[in-house]
Amino acid sequence: MRRTYKVLNAIFIASLCISATMVLLFETDILPDGIYHTATGASEFVWATVMELLTICIIPVALRLFRFRHIAERLVSAEALLNWGALRLLMLCVPMVLNTLLYYMYMNVAFGYMGIILFLCLFFIMPTRARCESEVVKRDVEHKK
């Protein structure tokens, strides 16, 4: 269980650090922002549409992932929690990092807002030792019934 907690926590912290580093680099003008802002707008529209649909669809799935019966039945070990927990974290972390990058590439606030929403959603599934233990123990008890 300890290894599971450490890996899940590493994914959580790494994604936050990557996003924070991007914000720091773009805000201090080390990296140029808005480099695609003058584009025709077609690529920005496609990215915005894809990311909006992805964000809208992925948040409820990620937040309720462990309540789906098929997945809940499989959460009986620390290894299963590691696999499903990593998937759940990555479902929110990857779009958050991508939205952060796209915000600075296009300087479109929609990407920034989606990144902030995904960031806030991460704290509902933040991996703590107690949560890791309760997910496996609770599911294990339900599975034995």
PDB file of C-alpha atoms in Angstrom:
ATOM      1  CA  MET A   1       0.000   0.000   0.000  1.00  0.00           C
ATOM      2  CA  ARG A   2       2.898   2.327   0.731  1.00  0.00           C
ATOM      3  CA  ARG A   3       4.279   1.988  -2.809  1.00  0.00           C
ATOM      4  CA  THR A   4       0.825   2.665  -4.268  1.00  0.00           C
ATOM      5  CA  TYR A   5       0.495   5.844  -2.220  1.00  0.00           C
ATOM      6  CA  LYS A   6       3.957   7.040  -3.238  1.00  0.00           C
ATOM      7  CA  VAL A   7       3.400   6.447  -6.956  1.00  0.00           C
ATOM      8  CA  LEU A   8      -0.035   8.087  -6.965  1.00  0.00           C
ATOM      9  CA  ASN A   9       1.282  11.015  -4.957  1.00  0.00           C
ATOM     10  CA  ALA A  10       4.232  11.355  -7.357  1.00  0.00           C
ATOM     11  CA  ILE A  11       1.864  11.570 -10.329  1.00  0.00           C
ATOM     12  CA  PHE A  12      -0.228  14.174  -8.500  1.00  0.00           C
ATOM     13  CA  ILE A  13       2.739  16.325  -7.485  1.00  0.00           C
ATOM     14  CA  ALA A  14       4.550  15.944 -10.823  1.00  0.00           C
ATOM     15  CA  SER A  15       1.553  17.196 -12.789  1.00  0.00           C
ATOM     16  CA  LEU A  16       1.167  20.183 -10.482  1.00  0.00           C
ATOM     17  CA  CYS A  17       4.895  20.936 -10.768  1.00  0.00           C
ATOM     18  CA  ILE A  18       4.837  20.688 -14.566  1.00  0.00           C
ATOM     19  CA  SER A  19       1.910  23.104 -14.778  1.00  0.00           C
ATOM     20  CA  ALA A  20       3.455  25.477 -12.231  1.00  0.00           C
ATOM     21  CA  THR A  21       6.773  25.417 -14.096  1.00  0.00           C
ATOM     22  CA  MET A  22       5.026  26.272 -17.352  1.00  0.00           C
ATOM     23  CA  VAL A  23       3.198  29.149 -15.683  1.00  0.00           C
ATOM     24  CA  LEU A  24       6.452  30.416 -14.199  1.00  0.00           C
ATOM     25  CA  LEU A  25       8.362  30.184 -17.482  1.00  0.00           C
ATOM     26  CA  PHE A  26       5.663  31.875 -19.538  1.00  0.00           C
ATOM     27  CA  GLU A  27       4.836  34.573 -16.975  1.00  0.00           C
ATOM     28  CA  THR A  28       8.482  35.569 -16.573  1.00  0.00           C
ATOM     29  CA  ASP A  29       8.872  35.764 -20.384  1.00  0.00           C
ATOM     30  CA  ILE A  30      11.518  33.067 -20.448  1.00  0.00           C
ATOM     31  CA  LEU A  31       9.245  31.339 -22.968  1.00  0.00           C
ATOM     32  CA  PRO A  32       7.273  33.489 -25.442  1.00  0.00           C
ATOM     33  CA  ASP A  33       3.517  33.412 -24.957  1.00  0.00           C
ATOM     34  CA  GLY A  34       0.810  33.847 -27.569  1.00  0.00           C
ATOM     35  CA  ILE A  35       2.927  32.556 -30.426  1.00  0.00           C
ATOM     36  CA  TYR A  36      -0.163  31.141 -32.165  1.00  0.00           C
ATOM     37  CA  HIS A  37      -2.396  34.073 -31.254  1.00  0.00           C
ATOM     38  CA  THR A  38      -2.023  35.635 -34.705  1.00  0.00           C
ATOM     39  CA  ALA A  39      -2.925  32.416 -36.526  1.00  0.00           C
ATOM     40  CA  THR A  40      -6.081  32.234 -38.636  1.00  0.00           C
ATOM     41  CA  GLY A  41      -8.028  30.804 -35.734  1.00  0.00           C
ATOM     42  CA  ALA A  42      -8.872  27.434 -37.250  1.00  0.00           C
ATOM     43  CA  SER A  43      -6.379  25.514 -35.128  1.00  0.00           C
ATOM     44  CA  GLU A  44      -7.398  27.446 -32.024  1.00  0.00           C
ATOM     45  CA  PHE A  45     -11.051  26.594 -32.668  1.00  0.00           C
ATOM     46  CA  VAL A  46     -10.259  22.899 -33.113  1.00  0.00           C
ATOM     47  CA  TRP A  47      -8.118  22.760 -29.965  1.00  0.00           C
ATOM     48  CA  ALA A  48     -10.718  24.692 -27.960  1.00  0.00           C
ATOM     49  CA  THR A  49     -13.525  22.408 -29.119  1.00  0.00           C
ATOM     50  CA  VAL A  50     -11.560  19.224 -28.421  1.00  0.00           C
ATOM     51  CA  MET A  51     -10.407  20.393 -24.997  1.00  0.00           C
ATOM     52  CA  GLU A  52     -13.861  21.643 -23.995  1.00  0.00           C
ATOM     53  CA  LEU A  53     -15.464  18.327 -24.932  1.00  0.00           C
ATOM     54  CA  LEU A  54     -12.669  16.365 -23.267  1.00  0.00           C
ATOM     55  CA  THR A  55     -12.853  18.431 -20.079  1.00  0.00           C
ATOM     56  CA  ILE A  56     -16.640  18.249 -19.858  1.00  0.00           C
ATOM     57  CA  CYS A  57     -16.672  14.484 -20.392  1.00  0.00           C
ATOM     58  CA  ILE A  58     -13.619  13.498 -18.373  1.00  0.00           C
ATOM     59  CA  ILE A  59     -14.398  15.282 -15.086  1.00  0.00           C
ATOM     60  CA  PRO A  60     -17.534  13.343 -14.091  1.00  0.00           C
ATOM     61  CA  VAL A  61     -16.026  10.053 -15.259  1.00  0.00           C
ATOM     62  CA  ALA A  62     -12.824  10.608 -13.292  1.00  0.00           C
ATOM     63  CA  LEU A  63     -14.615  11.725 -10.130  1.00  0.00           C
ATOM     64  CA  ARG A  64     -16.985   8.727 -10.155  1.00  0.00           C
ATOM     65  CA  LEU A  65     -14.636   6.140 -11.636  1.00  0.00           C
ATOM     66  CA  PHE A  66     -14.373   4.010  -8.501  1.00  0.00           C
ATOM     67  CA  ARG A  67     -18.151   3.843  -8.155  1.00  0.00           C
ATOM     68  CA  PHE A  68     -18.664   2.000 -11.431  1.00  0.00           C
ATOM     69  CA  ARG A  69     -19.484  -1.575 -10.457  1.00  0.00           C
ATOM     70  CA  HIS A  70     -17.076  -3.133 -12.947  1.00  0.00           C
ATOM     71  CA  ILE A  71     -14.161  -1.121 -11.552  1.00  0.00           C
ATOM     72  CA  ALA A  72     -15.236  -1.316  -7.894  1.00  0.00           C
ATOM     73  CA  GLU A  73     -15.160  -5.115  -8.083  1.00  0.00           C
ATOM     74  CA  ARG A  74     -11.545  -4.989  -9.247  1.00  0.00           C
ATOM     75  CA  LEU A  75     -10.307  -2.670  -6.470  1.00  0.00           C
ATOM     76  CA  VAL A  76      -9.334  -5.424  -4.072  1.00  0.00           C
ATOM     77  CA  SER A  77      -5.567  -4.946  -3.892  1.00  0.00           C
ATOM     78  CA  ALA A  78      -2.983  -2.209  -3.736  1.00  0.00           C
ATOM     79  CA  GLU A  79      -1.829  -3.134  -7.247  1.00  0.00           C
ATOM     80  CA  ALA A  80      -5.346  -2.678  -8.631  1.00  0.00           C
ATOM     81  CA  LEU A  81      -5.630   0.651  -6.834  1.00  0.00           C
ATOM     82  CA  LEU A  82      -2.319   1.713  -8.339  1.00  0.00           C
ATOM     83  CA  ASN A  83      -3.516   0.962 -11.865  1.00  0.00           C
ATOM     84  CA  TRP A  84      -6.981   2.463 -11.556  1.00  0.00           C
ATOM     85  CA  GLY A  85      -5.820   5.355  -9.365  1.00  0.00           C
ATOM     86  CA  ALA A  86      -3.106   6.288 -11.844  1.00  0.00           C
ATOM     87  CA  LEU A  87      -5.643   6.197 -14.660  1.00  0.00           C
ATOM     88  CA  ARG A  88      -8.017   8.419 -12.690  1.00  0.00           C
ATOM     89  CA  LEU A  89      -5.276  10.917 -11.880  1.00  0.00           C
ATOM     90  CA  LEU A  90      -4.000  10.999 -15.438  1.00  0.00           C
ATOM     91  CA  MET A  91      -7.531  11.553 -16.735  1.00  0.00           C
ATOM     92  CA  LEU A  92      -7.451  14.925 -14.982  1.00  0.00           C
ATOM     93  CA  CYS A  93      -3.732  15.733 -15.007  1.00  0.00           C
ATOM     94  CA  VAL A  94      -3.002  15.328 -18.713  1.00  0.00           C
ATOM     95  CA  PRO A  95      -5.798  17.672 -19.864  1.00  0.00           C
ATOM     96  CA  MET A  96      -4.843  20.144 -17.123  1.00  0.00           C
ATOM     97  CA  VAL A  97      -1.231  20.311 -18.316  1.00  0.00           C
ATOM     98  CA  LEU A  98      -2.336  20.487 -21.947  1.00  0.00           C
ATOM     99  CA  ASN A  99      -4.819  23.285 -21.180  1.00  0.00           C
ATOM    100  CA  THR A 100      -2.064  25.200 -19.413  1.00  0.00           C
ATOM    101  CA  LEU A 101       0.193  24.899 -22.438  1.00  0.00           C
ATOM    102  CA  LEU A 102      -2.584  25.799 -24.878  1.00  0.00           C
ATOM    103  CA  TYR A 103      -3.512  28.839 -22.810  1.00  0.00           C
ATOM    104  CA  TYR A 104      -0.040  30.246 -23.209  1.00  0.00           C
ATOM    105  CA  MET A 105       0.200  29.236 -26.865  1.00  0.00           C
ATOM    106  CA  TYR A 106      -3.046  30.925 -27.908  1.00  0.00           C
ATOM    107  CA  MET A 107      -3.647  33.291 -24.957  1.00  0.00           C
ATOM    108  CA  ASN A 108      -7.276  32.137 -24.958  1.00  0.00           C
ATOM    109  CA  VAL A 109      -8.805  32.348 -21.492  1.00  0.00           C
ATOM    110  CA  ALA A 110     -11.046  29.339 -22.154  1.00  0.00           C
ATOM    111  CA  PHE A 111      -7.985  27.092 -21.868  1.00  0.00           C
ATOM    112  CA  GLY A 112      -7.010  28.821 -18.638  1.00  0.00           C
ATOM    113  CA  TYR A 113     -10.447  28.343 -17.121  1.00  0.00           C
ATOM    114  CA  MET A 114     -10.533  24.675 -18.093  1.00  0.00           C
ATOM    115  CA  GLY A 115      -7.085  24.206 -16.575  1.00  0.00           C
ATOM    116  CA  ILE A 116      -8.218  25.839 -13.337  1.00  0.00           C
ATOM    117  CA  ILE A 117     -11.358  23.672 -13.194  1.00  0.00           C
ATOM    118  CA  LEU A 118      -9.300  20.521 -13.710  1.00  0.00           C
ATOM    119  CA  PHE A 119      -6.830  21.716 -11.069  1.00  0.00           C
ATOM    120  CA  LEU A 120      -9.646  22.137  -8.553  1.00  0.00           C
ATOM    121  CA  CYS A 121     -11.084  18.711  -9.431  1.00  0.00           C
ATOM    122  CA  LEU A 122      -7.740  17.109  -8.592  1.00  0.00           C
ATOM    123  CA  PHE A 123      -8.251  17.898  -4.930  1.00  0.00           C
ATOM    124  CA  PHE A 124     -11.385  15.736  -4.847  1.00  0.00           C
ATOM    125  CA  ILE A 125      -9.288  12.690  -5.750  1.00  0.00           C
ATOM    126  CA  MET A 126      -5.995  13.715  -4.152  1.00  0.00           C
ATOM    127  CA  PRO A 127      -4.140  10.566  -3.092  1.00  0.00           C
ATOM    128  CA  THR A 128      -3.699  10.427   0.665  1.00  0.00           C
ATOM    129  CA  ARG A 129      -2.696   7.423   2.735  1.00  0.00           C
ATOM    130  CA  ALA A 130      -6.106   7.247   4.354  1.00  0.00           C
ATOM    131  CA  ARG A 131      -7.901   7.410   1.004  1.00  0.00           C
ATOM    132  CA  CYS A 132      -5.678   4.713  -0.501  1.00  0.00           C
ATOM    133  CA  GLU A 133      -6.290   2.402   2.437  1.00  0.00           C
ATOM    134  CA  SER A 134     -10.017   3.073   2.598  1.00  0.00           C
ATOM    135  CA  GLU A 135     -10.551   2.482  -1.116  1.00  0.00           C
ATOM    136  CA  VAL A 136      -8.984  -0.968  -0.979  1.00  0.00           C
ATOM    137  CA  VAL A 137     -10.313  -1.983   2.442  1.00  0.00           C
ATOM    138  CA  LYS A 138     -13.826  -0.707   1.763  1.00  0.00           C
ATOM    139  CA  ARG A 139     -13.946  -2.408  -1.605  1.00  0.00           C
ATOM    140  CA  ASP A 140     -12.444  -5.587  -0.158  1.00  0.00           C
ATOM    141  CA  VAL A 141     -15.179  -5.774   2.496  1.00  0.00           C
ATOM    142  CA  GLU A 142     -17.889  -5.145  -0.103  1.00  0.00           C
ATOM    143  CA  HIS A 143     -16.341  -7.719  -2.417  1.00  0.00           C
ATOM    144  CA  LYS A 144     -16.417 -10.464   0.270  1.00  0.00           C
ATOM    145  CA  LYS A 145     -20.146  -9.997   0.904  1.00  0.00           C
TER     146      LYS A 145
END
